[in-house]
Amino acid sequence: GNSVTQMEGPVTLSEEAFLTINCTYTATGYPSLFWYVQYPGEGLQLLLKATKADDKGSNKGFEATYRKETTSFHLEKGSVQVSDSAVYFCALDRQTGANNLFFGTGTRLTVIP
Amino acid sequence: NAGVTQTPKFRILKIGQSMTLQCTQDMNHNYMYWYRQDPGMGLKLIYYSVGAGITDKGEVPNGYNVSRSTTEDFPLRLELAAPSQTSVYFCASSQNSPGELFFGEGSRLTVL
């Protein structure tokens, strides 16, 4: 079945550093792909999404490109801030209907001043 | 709008006790979900619903029950609590597929 494998953390970066969090997927067809973010003590929030191959999702300076050649959806940001400290989850649509998502294990990012 | 509201936020249960986690959404979403989040394991889908009166099992339904009598409410019932059910539980809703899931703030349950 459809699934994602996500880079394990934790990741610690200095402010203004470049961020990459790797995510690869296994799927039949081309499911929609997502990045969700969880700030401390809160539920998950959608960060960005891509619904077809070669699409680029972007939000709040974060980007991810749906690459079917490498079955990847890596999350990037050019200059991280302390406020970006959170847990990031890659997810994909299982394509069973009902918006049934498979979530990766999450990557904890800590940005230090 | 309040979005997705879960209660309680924290609860400690003894083995064998039962309880219900409440979830309400005010966005008139058709789809609702219950996930559990264990450390280092990501989120696992327990149950979901595509509309009032319809529920389906997710990946890890054993030990849980749900009902969906109204569009707004989707309670999760634990009948005989076990230590393996110690986790953080998240309720979520969405309007369509593929679409954004809106999550509640979570309910931390400890079974001792």
PDB file of C-alpha atoms in Angstrom, chain B residues 20-109:
ATOM      1  CA  THR B  20     -15.063   8.525  25.926  1.00  0.00           C
ATOM      2  CA  LEU B  21     -12.973  11.134  24.154  1.00  0.00           C
ATOM      3  CA  GLN B  22     -15.225  13.809  22.744  1.00  0.00           C
ATOM      4  CA  CYS B  23     -14.685  15.538  19.404  1.00  0.00           C
ATOM      5  CA  THR B  24     -16.784  18.297  17.863  1.00  0.00           C
ATOM      6  CA  GLN B  25     -16.254  20.330  14.713  1.00  0.00           C
ATOM      7  CA  ASP B  26     -18.159  23.427  13.637  1.00  0.00           C
ATOM      8  CA  MET B  27     -17.031  23.568  10.004  1.00  0.00           C
ATOM      9  CA  ASN B  28     -19.765  21.261   8.641  1.00  0.00           C
ATOM     10  CA  HIS B  29     -17.121  18.852   7.379  1.00  0.00           C
ATOM     11  CA  ASN B  30     -18.227  15.478   6.097  1.00  0.00           C
ATOM     12  CA  TYR B  31     -15.095  13.535   7.018  1.00  0.00           C
ATOM     13  CA  MET B  32     -13.853  12.978  10.534  1.00  0.00           C
ATOM     14  CA  TYR B  33     -10.949  10.928  11.903  1.00  0.00           C
ATOM     15  CA  TRP B  34      -9.329   9.671  15.059  1.00  0.00           C
ATOM     16  CA  TYR B  35      -5.558   9.221  15.142  1.00  0.00           C
ATOM     17  CA  ARG B  36      -3.204   8.176  17.886  1.00  0.00           C
ATOM     18  CA  GLN B  37       0.325   9.494  18.119  1.00  0.00           C
ATOM     19  CA  ASP B  38       2.984   7.436  19.844  1.00  0.00           C
ATOM     20  CA  PRO B  39       6.553   8.702  20.308  1.00  0.00           C
ATOM     21  CA  GLY B  40       8.645   8.140  17.185  1.00  0.00           C
ATOM     22  CA  MET B  41       5.786   6.354  15.449  1.00  0.00           C
ATOM     23  CA  GLY B  42       3.942   9.101  13.637  1.00  0.00           C
ATOM     24  CA  LEU B  43       0.161   9.074  13.524  1.00  0.00           C
ATOM     25  CA  LYS B  44      -1.893   5.916  13.157  1.00  0.00           C
ATOM     26  CA  LEU B  45      -5.508   6.033  11.993  1.00  0.00           C
ATOM     27  CA  ILE B  46      -7.933   4.402  14.433  1.00  0.00           C
ATOM     28  CA  TYR B  47     -11.333   5.062  12.873  1.00  0.00           C
ATOM     29  CA  TYR B  48     -12.821   7.447  10.359  1.00  0.00           C
ATOM     30  CA  SER B  49     -16.220   8.554   9.134  1.00  0.00           C
ATOM     31  CA  VAL B  50     -17.366   9.894   5.785  1.00  0.00           C
ATOM     32  CA  GLY B  51     -20.657  11.206   7.109  1.00  0.00           C
ATOM     33  CA  ALA B  52     -23.315  10.870   9.777  1.00  0.00           C
ATOM     34  CA  GLY B  53     -24.180   7.225  10.384  1.00  0.00           C
ATOM     35  CA  ILE B  54     -21.110   5.864   8.575  1.00  0.00           C
ATOM     36  CA  THR B  55     -17.892   4.732  10.240  1.00  0.00           C
ATOM     37  CA  ASP B  56     -14.944   2.603   9.114  1.00  0.00           C
ATOM     38  CA  LYS B  57     -11.901   1.024  10.714  1.00  0.00           C
ATOM     39  CA  GLY B  58      -8.451   2.442  10.198  1.00  0.00           C
ATOM     40  CA  GLU B  59      -5.081   0.817  10.842  1.00  0.00           C
ATOM     41  CA  VAL B  60      -5.399   0.242  14.605  1.00  0.00           C
ATOM     42  CA  PRO B  61      -9.101  -0.076  15.598  1.00  0.00           C
ATOM     43  CA  ASN B  62      -8.813  -2.825  18.223  1.00  0.00           C
ATOM     44  CA  GLY B  63      -9.911  -1.710  21.670  1.00  0.00           C
ATOM     45  CA  TYR B  64     -11.846   1.293  20.388  1.00  0.00           C
ATOM     46  CA  ASN B  65     -15.339   2.117  19.195  1.00  0.00           C
ATOM     47  CA  VAL B  66     -16.824   5.171  17.506  1.00  0.00           C
ATOM     48  CA  SER B  67     -20.189   6.542  16.496  1.00  0.00           C
ATOM     49  CA  ARG B  68     -21.278   9.379  14.216  1.00  0.00           C
ATOM     50  CA  SER B  69     -24.859  10.310  14.997  1.00  0.00           C
ATOM     51  CA  THR B  70     -24.448  13.915  13.818  1.00  0.00           C
ATOM     52  CA  THR B  71     -22.183  15.725  11.353  1.00  0.00           C
ATOM     53  CA  GLU B  72     -20.569  17.671  14.191  1.00  0.00           C
ATOM     54  CA  ASP B  73     -19.684  14.948  16.708  1.00  0.00           C
ATOM     55  CA  PHE B  74     -17.390  11.933  16.517  1.00  0.00           C
ATOM     56  CA  PRO B  75     -16.714  10.442  19.975  1.00  0.00           C
ATOM     57  CA  LEU B  76     -14.100   7.726  20.543  1.00  0.00           C
ATOM     58  CA  ARG B  77     -14.876   5.101  23.174  1.00  0.00           C
ATOM     59  CA  LEU B  78     -12.349   2.980  25.070  1.00  0.00           C
ATOM     60  CA  GLU B  79     -14.201   0.110  26.765  1.00  0.00           C
ATOM     61  CA  LEU B  80     -11.460  -1.682  28.733  1.00  0.00           C
ATOM     62  CA  ALA B  81      -8.432   0.542  28.982  1.00  0.00           C
ATOM     63  CA  ALA B  82      -5.027  -1.121  28.625  1.00  0.00           C
ATOM     64  CA  PRO B  83      -1.515   0.305  29.100  1.00  0.00           C
ATOM     65  CA  SER B  84      -0.958  -0.077  25.335  1.00  0.00           C
ATOM     66  CA  GLN B  85      -3.576   2.627  24.837  1.00  0.00           C
ATOM     67  CA  THR B  86      -1.417   5.220  26.547  1.00  0.00           C
ATOM     68  CA  SER B  87      -0.961   7.773  23.788  1.00  0.00           C
ATOM     69  CA  VAL B  88      -1.916  11.192  22.481  1.00  0.00           C
ATOM     70  CA  TYR B  89      -5.174  11.117  20.548  1.00  0.00           C
ATOM     71  CA  PHE B  90      -6.029  13.557  17.786  1.00  0.00           C
ATOM     72  CA  CYS B  91      -9.374  14.158  16.185  1.00  0.00           C
ATOM     73  CA  ALA B  92      -9.434  15.722  12.721  1.00  0.00           C
ATOM     74  CA  SER B  93     -11.933  16.701  10.074  1.00  0.00           C
ATOM     75  CA  SER B  94     -11.906  17.545   6.376  1.00  0.00           C
ATOM     76  CA  GLN B  95     -14.376  18.614   3.754  1.00  0.00           C
ATOM     77  CA  ASN B  96     -13.142  16.813   0.679  1.00  0.00           C
ATOM     78  CA  SER B  97     -10.474  14.549  -0.752  1.00  0.00           C
ATOM     79  CA  PRO B  98      -7.671  15.312  -1.299  1.00  0.00           C
ATOM     80  CA  GLY B  99      -7.953  18.159   1.101  1.00  0.00           C
ATOM     81  CA  GLU B 100      -6.656  19.709   4.254  1.00  0.00           C
ATOM     82  CA  LEU B 101      -7.183  17.933   7.546  1.00  0.00           C
ATOM     83  CA  PHE B 102      -7.989  20.193  10.473  1.00  0.00           C
ATOM     84  CA  PHE B 103      -6.767  18.813  13.783  1.00  0.00           C
ATOM     85  CA  GLY B 104      -7.819  19.330  17.358  1.00  0.00           C
ATOM     86  CA  GLU B 105      -5.241  20.089  20.027  1.00  0.00           C
ATOM     87  CA  GLY B 106      -5.027  16.502  21.207  1.00  0.00           C
ATOM     88  CA  SER B 107      -5.958  14.458  24.267  1.00  0.00           C
ATOM     89  CA  ARG B 108      -3.181  12.890  26.303  1.00  0.00           C
ATOM     90  CA  LEU B 109      -4.327   9.609  27.839  1.00  0.00           C
TER      91      LEU B 109
END
